[in-house]
Short mmCIF file of N, CA and C in Angstrom, two decimals:
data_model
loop_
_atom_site.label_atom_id
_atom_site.label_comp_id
_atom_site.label_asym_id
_atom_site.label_seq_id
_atom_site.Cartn_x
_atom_site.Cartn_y
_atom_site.Cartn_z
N UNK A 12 0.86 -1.17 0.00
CA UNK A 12 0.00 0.00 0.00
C UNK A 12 0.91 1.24 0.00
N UNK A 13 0.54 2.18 -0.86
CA UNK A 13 1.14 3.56 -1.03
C UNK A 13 1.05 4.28 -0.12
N UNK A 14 1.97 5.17 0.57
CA UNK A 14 1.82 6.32 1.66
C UNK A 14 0.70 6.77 1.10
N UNK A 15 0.39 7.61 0.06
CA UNK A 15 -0.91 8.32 -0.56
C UNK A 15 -2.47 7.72 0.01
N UNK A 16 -2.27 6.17 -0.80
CA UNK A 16 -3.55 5.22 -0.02
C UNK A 16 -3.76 5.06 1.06
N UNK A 17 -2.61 4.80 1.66
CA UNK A 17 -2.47 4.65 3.10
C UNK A 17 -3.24 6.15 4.13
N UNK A 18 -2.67 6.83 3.90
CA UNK A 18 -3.30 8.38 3.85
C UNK A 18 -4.92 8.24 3.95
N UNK A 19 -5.32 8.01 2.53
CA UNK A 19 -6.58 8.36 2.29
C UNK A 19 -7.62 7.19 3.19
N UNK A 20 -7.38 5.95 3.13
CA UNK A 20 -7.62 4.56 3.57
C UNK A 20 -7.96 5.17 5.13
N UNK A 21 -6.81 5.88 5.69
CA UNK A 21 -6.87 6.50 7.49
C UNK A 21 -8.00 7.56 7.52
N UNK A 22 -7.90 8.49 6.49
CA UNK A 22 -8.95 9.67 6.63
C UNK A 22 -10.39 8.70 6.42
N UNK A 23 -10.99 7.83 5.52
CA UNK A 23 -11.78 6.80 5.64
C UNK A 23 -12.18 6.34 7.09
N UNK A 24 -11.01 5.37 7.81
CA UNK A 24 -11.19 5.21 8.92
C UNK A 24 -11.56 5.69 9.62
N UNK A 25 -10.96 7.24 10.15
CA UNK A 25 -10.90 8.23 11.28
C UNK A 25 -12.68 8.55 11.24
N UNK A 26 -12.94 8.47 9.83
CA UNK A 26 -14.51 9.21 9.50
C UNK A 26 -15.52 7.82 10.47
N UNK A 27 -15.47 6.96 9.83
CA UNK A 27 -16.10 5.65 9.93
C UNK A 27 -15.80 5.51 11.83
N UNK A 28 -14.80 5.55 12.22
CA UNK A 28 -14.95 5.43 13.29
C UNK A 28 -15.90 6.74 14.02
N UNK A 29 -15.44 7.69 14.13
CA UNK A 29 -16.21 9.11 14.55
C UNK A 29 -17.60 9.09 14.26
N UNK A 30 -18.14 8.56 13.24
CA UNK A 30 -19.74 8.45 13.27
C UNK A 30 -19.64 7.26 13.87
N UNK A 31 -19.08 6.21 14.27
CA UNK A 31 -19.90 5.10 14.94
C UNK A 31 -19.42 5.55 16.73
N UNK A 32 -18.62 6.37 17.03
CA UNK A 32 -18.61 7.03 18.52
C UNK A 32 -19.30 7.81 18.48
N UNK A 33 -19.85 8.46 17.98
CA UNK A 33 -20.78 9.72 17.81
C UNK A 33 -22.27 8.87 17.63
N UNK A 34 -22.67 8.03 16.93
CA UNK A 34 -23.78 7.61 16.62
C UNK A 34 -24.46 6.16 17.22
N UNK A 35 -23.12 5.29 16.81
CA UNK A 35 -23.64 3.86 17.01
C UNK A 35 -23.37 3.13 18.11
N UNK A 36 -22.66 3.46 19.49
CA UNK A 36 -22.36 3.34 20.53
C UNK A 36 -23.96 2.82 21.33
N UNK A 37 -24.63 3.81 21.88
CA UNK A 37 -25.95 3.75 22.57
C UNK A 37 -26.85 3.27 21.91
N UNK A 38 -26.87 2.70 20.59
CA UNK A 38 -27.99 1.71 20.09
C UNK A 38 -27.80 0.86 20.30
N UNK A 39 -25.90 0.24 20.35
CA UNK A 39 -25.94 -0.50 20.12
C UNK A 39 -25.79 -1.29 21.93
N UNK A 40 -26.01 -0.52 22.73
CA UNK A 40 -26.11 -1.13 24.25
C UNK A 40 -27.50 -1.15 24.38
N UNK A 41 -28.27 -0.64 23.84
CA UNK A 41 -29.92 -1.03 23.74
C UNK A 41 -30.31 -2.63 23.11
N UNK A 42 -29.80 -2.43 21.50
CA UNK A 42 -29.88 -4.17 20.74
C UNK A 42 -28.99 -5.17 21.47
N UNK A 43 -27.60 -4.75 21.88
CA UNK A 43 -26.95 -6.08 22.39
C UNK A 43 -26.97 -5.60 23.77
N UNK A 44 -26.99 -5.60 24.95
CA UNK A 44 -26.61 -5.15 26.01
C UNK A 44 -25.57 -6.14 26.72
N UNK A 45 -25.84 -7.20 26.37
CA UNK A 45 -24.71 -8.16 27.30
C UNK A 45 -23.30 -8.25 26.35
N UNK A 46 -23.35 -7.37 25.20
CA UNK A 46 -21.97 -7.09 24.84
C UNK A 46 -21.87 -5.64 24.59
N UNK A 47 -22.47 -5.05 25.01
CA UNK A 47 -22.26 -3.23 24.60
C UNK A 47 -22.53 -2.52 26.56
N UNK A 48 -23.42 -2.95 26.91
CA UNK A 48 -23.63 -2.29 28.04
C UNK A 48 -23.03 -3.19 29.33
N UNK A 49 -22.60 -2.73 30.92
CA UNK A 49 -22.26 -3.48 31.49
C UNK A 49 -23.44 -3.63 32.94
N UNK A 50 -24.22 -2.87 32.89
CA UNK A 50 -25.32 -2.79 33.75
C UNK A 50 -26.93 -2.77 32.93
N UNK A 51 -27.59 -2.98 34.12
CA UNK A 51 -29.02 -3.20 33.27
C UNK A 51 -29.51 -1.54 34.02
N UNK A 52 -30.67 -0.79 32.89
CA UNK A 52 -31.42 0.04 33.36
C UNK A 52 -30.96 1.82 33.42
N UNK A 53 -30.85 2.26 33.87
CA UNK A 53 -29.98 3.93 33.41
C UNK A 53 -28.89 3.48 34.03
N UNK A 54 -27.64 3.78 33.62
CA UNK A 54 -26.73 3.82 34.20
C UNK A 54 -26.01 5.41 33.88
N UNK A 55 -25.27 5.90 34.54
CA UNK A 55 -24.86 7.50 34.86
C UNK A 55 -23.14 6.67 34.32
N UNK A 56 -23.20 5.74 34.59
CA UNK A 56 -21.51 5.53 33.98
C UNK A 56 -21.47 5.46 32.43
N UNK A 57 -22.36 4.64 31.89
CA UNK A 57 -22.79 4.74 30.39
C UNK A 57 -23.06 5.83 29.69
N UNK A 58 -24.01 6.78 30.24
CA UNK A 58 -24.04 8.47 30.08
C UNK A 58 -22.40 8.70 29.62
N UNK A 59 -22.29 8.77 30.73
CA UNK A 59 -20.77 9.72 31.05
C UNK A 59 -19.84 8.65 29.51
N UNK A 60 -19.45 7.35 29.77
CA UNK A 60 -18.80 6.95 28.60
C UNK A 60 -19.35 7.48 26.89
N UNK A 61 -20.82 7.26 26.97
CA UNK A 61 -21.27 7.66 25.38
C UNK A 61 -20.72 9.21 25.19
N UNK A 62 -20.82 10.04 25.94
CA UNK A 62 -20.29 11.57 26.08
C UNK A 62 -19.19 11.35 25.75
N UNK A 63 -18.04 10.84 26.57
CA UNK A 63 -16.89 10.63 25.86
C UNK A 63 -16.49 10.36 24.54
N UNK A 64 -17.17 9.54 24.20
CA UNK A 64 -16.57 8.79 22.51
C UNK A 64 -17.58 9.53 21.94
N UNK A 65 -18.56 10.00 22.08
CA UNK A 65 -19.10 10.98 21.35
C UNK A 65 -17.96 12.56 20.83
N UNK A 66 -17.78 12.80 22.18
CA UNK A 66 -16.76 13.87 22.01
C UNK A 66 -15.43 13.66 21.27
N UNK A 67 -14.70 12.06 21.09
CA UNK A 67 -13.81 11.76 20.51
C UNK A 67 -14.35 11.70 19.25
N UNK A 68 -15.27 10.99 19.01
CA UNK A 68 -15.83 11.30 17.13
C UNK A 68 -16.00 12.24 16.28
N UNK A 69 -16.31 13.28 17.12
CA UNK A 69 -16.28 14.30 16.48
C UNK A 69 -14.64 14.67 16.45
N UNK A 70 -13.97 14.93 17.31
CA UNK A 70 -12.58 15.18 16.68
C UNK A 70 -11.18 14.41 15.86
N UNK A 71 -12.21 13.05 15.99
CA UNK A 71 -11.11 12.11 14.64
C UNK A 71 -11.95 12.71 13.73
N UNK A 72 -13.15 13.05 13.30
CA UNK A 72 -14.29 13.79 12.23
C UNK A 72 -13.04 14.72 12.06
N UNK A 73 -12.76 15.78 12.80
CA UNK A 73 -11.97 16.61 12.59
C UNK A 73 -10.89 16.32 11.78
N UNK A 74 -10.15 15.64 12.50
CA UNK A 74 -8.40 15.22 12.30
C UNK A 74 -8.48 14.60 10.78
N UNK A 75 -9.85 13.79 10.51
CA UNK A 75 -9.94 13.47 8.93
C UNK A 75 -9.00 14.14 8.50
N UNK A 76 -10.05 15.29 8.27
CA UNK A 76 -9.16 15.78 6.84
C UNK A 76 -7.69 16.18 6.84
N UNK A 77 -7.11 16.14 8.03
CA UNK A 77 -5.58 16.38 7.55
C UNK A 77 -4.81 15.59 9.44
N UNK A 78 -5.04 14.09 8.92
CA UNK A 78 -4.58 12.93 9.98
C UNK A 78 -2.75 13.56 10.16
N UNK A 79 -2.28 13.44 9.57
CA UNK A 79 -1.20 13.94 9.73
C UNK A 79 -0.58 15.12 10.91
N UNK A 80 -1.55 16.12 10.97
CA UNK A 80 -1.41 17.48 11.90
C UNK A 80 -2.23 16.62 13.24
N UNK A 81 -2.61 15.91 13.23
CA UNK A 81 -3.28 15.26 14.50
C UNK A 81 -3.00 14.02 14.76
N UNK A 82 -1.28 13.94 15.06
CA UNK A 82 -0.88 12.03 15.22
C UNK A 82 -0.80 12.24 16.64
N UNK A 83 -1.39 13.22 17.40
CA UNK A 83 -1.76 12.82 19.12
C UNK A 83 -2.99 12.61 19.32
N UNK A 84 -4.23 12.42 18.58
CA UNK A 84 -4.87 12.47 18.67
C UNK A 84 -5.24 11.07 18.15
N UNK A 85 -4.88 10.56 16.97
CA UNK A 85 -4.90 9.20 16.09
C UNK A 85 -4.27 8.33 17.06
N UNK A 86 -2.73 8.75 17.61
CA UNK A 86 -2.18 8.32 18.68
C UNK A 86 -3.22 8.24 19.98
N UNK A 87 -3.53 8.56 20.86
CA UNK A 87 -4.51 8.11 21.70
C UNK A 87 -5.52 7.52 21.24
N UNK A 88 -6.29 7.52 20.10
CA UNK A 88 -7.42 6.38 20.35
C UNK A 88 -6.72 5.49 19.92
N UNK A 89 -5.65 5.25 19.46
CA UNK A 89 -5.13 3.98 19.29
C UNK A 89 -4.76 3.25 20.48
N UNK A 90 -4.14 3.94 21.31
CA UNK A 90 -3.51 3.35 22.69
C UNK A 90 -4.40 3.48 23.81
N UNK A 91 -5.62 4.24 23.63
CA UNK A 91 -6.44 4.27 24.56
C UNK A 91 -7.81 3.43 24.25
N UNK A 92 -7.82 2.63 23.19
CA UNK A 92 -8.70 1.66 22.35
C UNK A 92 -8.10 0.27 23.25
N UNK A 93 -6.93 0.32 23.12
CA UNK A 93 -5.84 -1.14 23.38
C UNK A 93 -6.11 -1.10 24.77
N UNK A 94 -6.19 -0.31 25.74
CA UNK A 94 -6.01 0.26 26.74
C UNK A 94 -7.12 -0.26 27.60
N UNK A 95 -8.12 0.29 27.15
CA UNK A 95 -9.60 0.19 27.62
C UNK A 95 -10.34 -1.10 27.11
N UNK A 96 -9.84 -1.71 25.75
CA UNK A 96 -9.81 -2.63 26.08
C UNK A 96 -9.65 -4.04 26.38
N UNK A 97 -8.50 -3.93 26.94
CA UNK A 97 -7.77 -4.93 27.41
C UNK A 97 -8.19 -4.84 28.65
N UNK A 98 -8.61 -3.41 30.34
CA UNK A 98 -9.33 -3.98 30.83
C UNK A 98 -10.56 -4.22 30.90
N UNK A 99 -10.80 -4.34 29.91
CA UNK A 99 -12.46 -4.82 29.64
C UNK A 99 -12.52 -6.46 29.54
N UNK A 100 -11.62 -6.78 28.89
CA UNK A 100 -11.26 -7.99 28.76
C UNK A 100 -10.54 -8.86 29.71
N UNK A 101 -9.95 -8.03 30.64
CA UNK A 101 -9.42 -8.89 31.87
C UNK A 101 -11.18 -9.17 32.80
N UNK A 102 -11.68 -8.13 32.92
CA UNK A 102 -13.05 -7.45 33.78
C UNK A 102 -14.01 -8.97 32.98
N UNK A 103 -14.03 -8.93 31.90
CA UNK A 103 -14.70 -10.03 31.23
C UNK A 103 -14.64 -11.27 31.67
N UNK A 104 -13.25 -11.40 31.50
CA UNK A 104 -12.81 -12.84 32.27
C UNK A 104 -12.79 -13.64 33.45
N UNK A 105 -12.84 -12.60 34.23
CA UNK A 105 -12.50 -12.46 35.79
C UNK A 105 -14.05 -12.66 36.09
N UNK A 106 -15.25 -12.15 35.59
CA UNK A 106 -16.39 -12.29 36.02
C UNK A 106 -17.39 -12.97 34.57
N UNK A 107 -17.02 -13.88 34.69
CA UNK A 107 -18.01 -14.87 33.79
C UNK A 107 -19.25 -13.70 33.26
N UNK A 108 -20.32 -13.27 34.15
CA UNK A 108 -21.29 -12.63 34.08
C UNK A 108 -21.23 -11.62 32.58
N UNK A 109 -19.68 -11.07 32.43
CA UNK A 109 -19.57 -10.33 31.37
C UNK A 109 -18.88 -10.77 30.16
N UNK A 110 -19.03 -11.88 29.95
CA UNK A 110 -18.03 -13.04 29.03
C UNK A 110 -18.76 -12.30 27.12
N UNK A 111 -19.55 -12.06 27.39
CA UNK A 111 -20.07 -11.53 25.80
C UNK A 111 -19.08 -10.52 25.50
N UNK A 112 -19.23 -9.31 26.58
CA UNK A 112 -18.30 -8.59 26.01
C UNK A 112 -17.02 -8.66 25.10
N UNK A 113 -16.36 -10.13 25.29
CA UNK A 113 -15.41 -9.98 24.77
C UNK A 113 -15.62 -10.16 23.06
N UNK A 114 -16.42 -10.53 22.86
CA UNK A 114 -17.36 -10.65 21.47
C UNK A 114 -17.83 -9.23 21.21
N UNK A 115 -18.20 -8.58 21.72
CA UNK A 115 -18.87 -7.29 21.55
C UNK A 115 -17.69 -5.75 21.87
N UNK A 116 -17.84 -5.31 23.21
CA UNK A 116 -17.34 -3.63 22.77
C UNK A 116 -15.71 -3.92 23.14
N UNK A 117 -15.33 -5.41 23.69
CA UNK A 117 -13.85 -5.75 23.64
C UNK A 117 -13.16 -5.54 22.57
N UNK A 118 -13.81 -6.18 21.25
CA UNK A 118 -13.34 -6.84 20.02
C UNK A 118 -13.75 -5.58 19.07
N UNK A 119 -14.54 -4.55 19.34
CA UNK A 119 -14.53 -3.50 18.55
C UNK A 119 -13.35 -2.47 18.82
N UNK A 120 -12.89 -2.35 20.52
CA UNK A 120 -11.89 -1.52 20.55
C UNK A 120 -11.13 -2.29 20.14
N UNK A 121 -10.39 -3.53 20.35
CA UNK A 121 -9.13 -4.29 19.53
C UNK A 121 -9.13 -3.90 18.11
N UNK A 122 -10.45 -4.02 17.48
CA UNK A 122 -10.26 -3.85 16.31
C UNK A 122 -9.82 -2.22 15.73
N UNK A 123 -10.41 -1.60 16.28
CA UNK A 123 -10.45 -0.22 15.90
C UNK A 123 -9.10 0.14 16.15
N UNK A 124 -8.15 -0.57 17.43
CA UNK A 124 -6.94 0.04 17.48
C UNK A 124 -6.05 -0.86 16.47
N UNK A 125 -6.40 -1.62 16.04
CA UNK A 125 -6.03 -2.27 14.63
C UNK A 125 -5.84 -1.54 13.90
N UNK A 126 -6.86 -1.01 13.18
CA UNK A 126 -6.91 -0.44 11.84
C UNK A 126 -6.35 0.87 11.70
N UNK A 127 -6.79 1.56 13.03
CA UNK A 127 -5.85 2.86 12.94
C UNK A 127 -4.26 2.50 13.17
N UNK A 128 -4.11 1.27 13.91
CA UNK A 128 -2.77 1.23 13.92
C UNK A 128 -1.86 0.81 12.54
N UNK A 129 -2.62 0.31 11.84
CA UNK A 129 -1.96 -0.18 10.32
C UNK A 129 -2.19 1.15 9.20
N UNK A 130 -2.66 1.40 9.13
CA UNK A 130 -3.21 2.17 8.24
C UNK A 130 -2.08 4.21 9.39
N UNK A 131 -1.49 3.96 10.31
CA UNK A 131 -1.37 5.11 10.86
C UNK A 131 0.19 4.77 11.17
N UNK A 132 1.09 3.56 10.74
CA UNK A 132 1.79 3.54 12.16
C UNK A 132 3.02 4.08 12.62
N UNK A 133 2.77 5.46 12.24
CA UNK A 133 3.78 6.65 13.34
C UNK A 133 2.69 6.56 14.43
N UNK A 134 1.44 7.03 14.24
CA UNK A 134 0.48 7.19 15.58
C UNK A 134 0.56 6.26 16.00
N UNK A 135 0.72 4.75 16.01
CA UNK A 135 0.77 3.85 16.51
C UNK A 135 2.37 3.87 17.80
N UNK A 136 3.74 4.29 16.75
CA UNK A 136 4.51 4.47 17.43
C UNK A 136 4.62 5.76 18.50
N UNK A 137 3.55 6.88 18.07
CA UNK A 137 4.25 7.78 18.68
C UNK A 137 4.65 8.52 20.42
N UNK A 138 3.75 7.56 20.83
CA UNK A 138 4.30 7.34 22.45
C UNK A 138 5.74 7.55 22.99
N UNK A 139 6.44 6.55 22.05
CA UNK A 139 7.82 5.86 22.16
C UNK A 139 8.44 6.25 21.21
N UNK A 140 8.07 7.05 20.40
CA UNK A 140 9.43 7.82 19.42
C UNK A 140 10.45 8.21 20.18
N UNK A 141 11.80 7.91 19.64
CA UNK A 141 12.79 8.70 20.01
C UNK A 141 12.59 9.96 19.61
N UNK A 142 12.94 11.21 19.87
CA UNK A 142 13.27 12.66 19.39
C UNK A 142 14.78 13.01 19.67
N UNK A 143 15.08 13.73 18.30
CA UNK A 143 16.69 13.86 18.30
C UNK A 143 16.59 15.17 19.05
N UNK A 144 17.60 15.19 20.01
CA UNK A 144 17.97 16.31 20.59
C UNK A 144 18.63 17.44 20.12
#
C-alpha cells in the first residue's frame, strides 16, 4: 500500500470510526446489552462513557481531513482503544457474568486500534518515538 492510499484509507477510517462514537455506541447497548452495556437500566456511567466517545468522534471527524497534523490524537485512540480494552477484557474474564463482552465492545476496541494502527503507524509508534535532541 502507497503512503498516498495509506493516507486516504486512514482519513476513511478516522470518519467511519467518529460516526460510529458519535452515533452507534448507545444503540448498540440497547440491541446487544450483554456485549455493549455493562449494567441493566440507566446507568450514569454509560451516560458519562457515550459523552466521551461521542466527544472523541467528532474530533477524529476533525483530524480526517488532515490525519497527519493530529498524530496525538490518532495516537490516543489507538492506545487508549488497546487500553480500555484490554481492561475490559481482563473485567470479562475475571467475572463470567460479562463473558459476551469480549465478542462485543472488547473486540470493537481491539479492532479499531487495529486499523488505525496499520493504516497510521507513526500514531501507533508515537508514544515511544525517540526525538533527536
Amino acid at each position: 500500500m502507497t503512503d498516498v492510499d495509506r493516507l486516504r484509507h486512514l482519513q476513511l477510517a478516522l470518519r467511519v470510526v467518529g460516526v460510529i462514537a458519535i452515533f452507534g455506541i448507545y444503540p448498540l447497548t440497547i440491541l446487544w446489552p450483554s456485549g455493549w452495556a455493562w449494567s441493566t437500566g440507566r446507568s450514569e456511567y454509560l451516560e458519562m462513557i457515550i459523552a466521551i466517545y461521542a466527544t472523541l468522534g467528532v474530533f477524529l471527524i476533525i483530524a480526517a481531513r488532515h490525519p497527519t497534523q493530529h498524530m496525538g490524537l490518532v495516537s490516543f485512540a489507538i492506545w487508549s482503544s488497546i487500553v480500555h480494552g484490554a481492561v475490559m477484557a481482563i473485567q470479562s474474564v475475571v467475572n463470567p457474568m460479562h463473558v459476551h463482552h469480549l465478542y462485543g465492545d472488547v473486540l470493537a476496541l481491539f479492532a479499531i486500534a487495529a486499523v488505525l494502527a496499520f493504516l497510521s503507524p507513526e500514531a501507533f509508534r508515537f508514544p515511544f518515538r525517540r526525538h533527536a535532541a
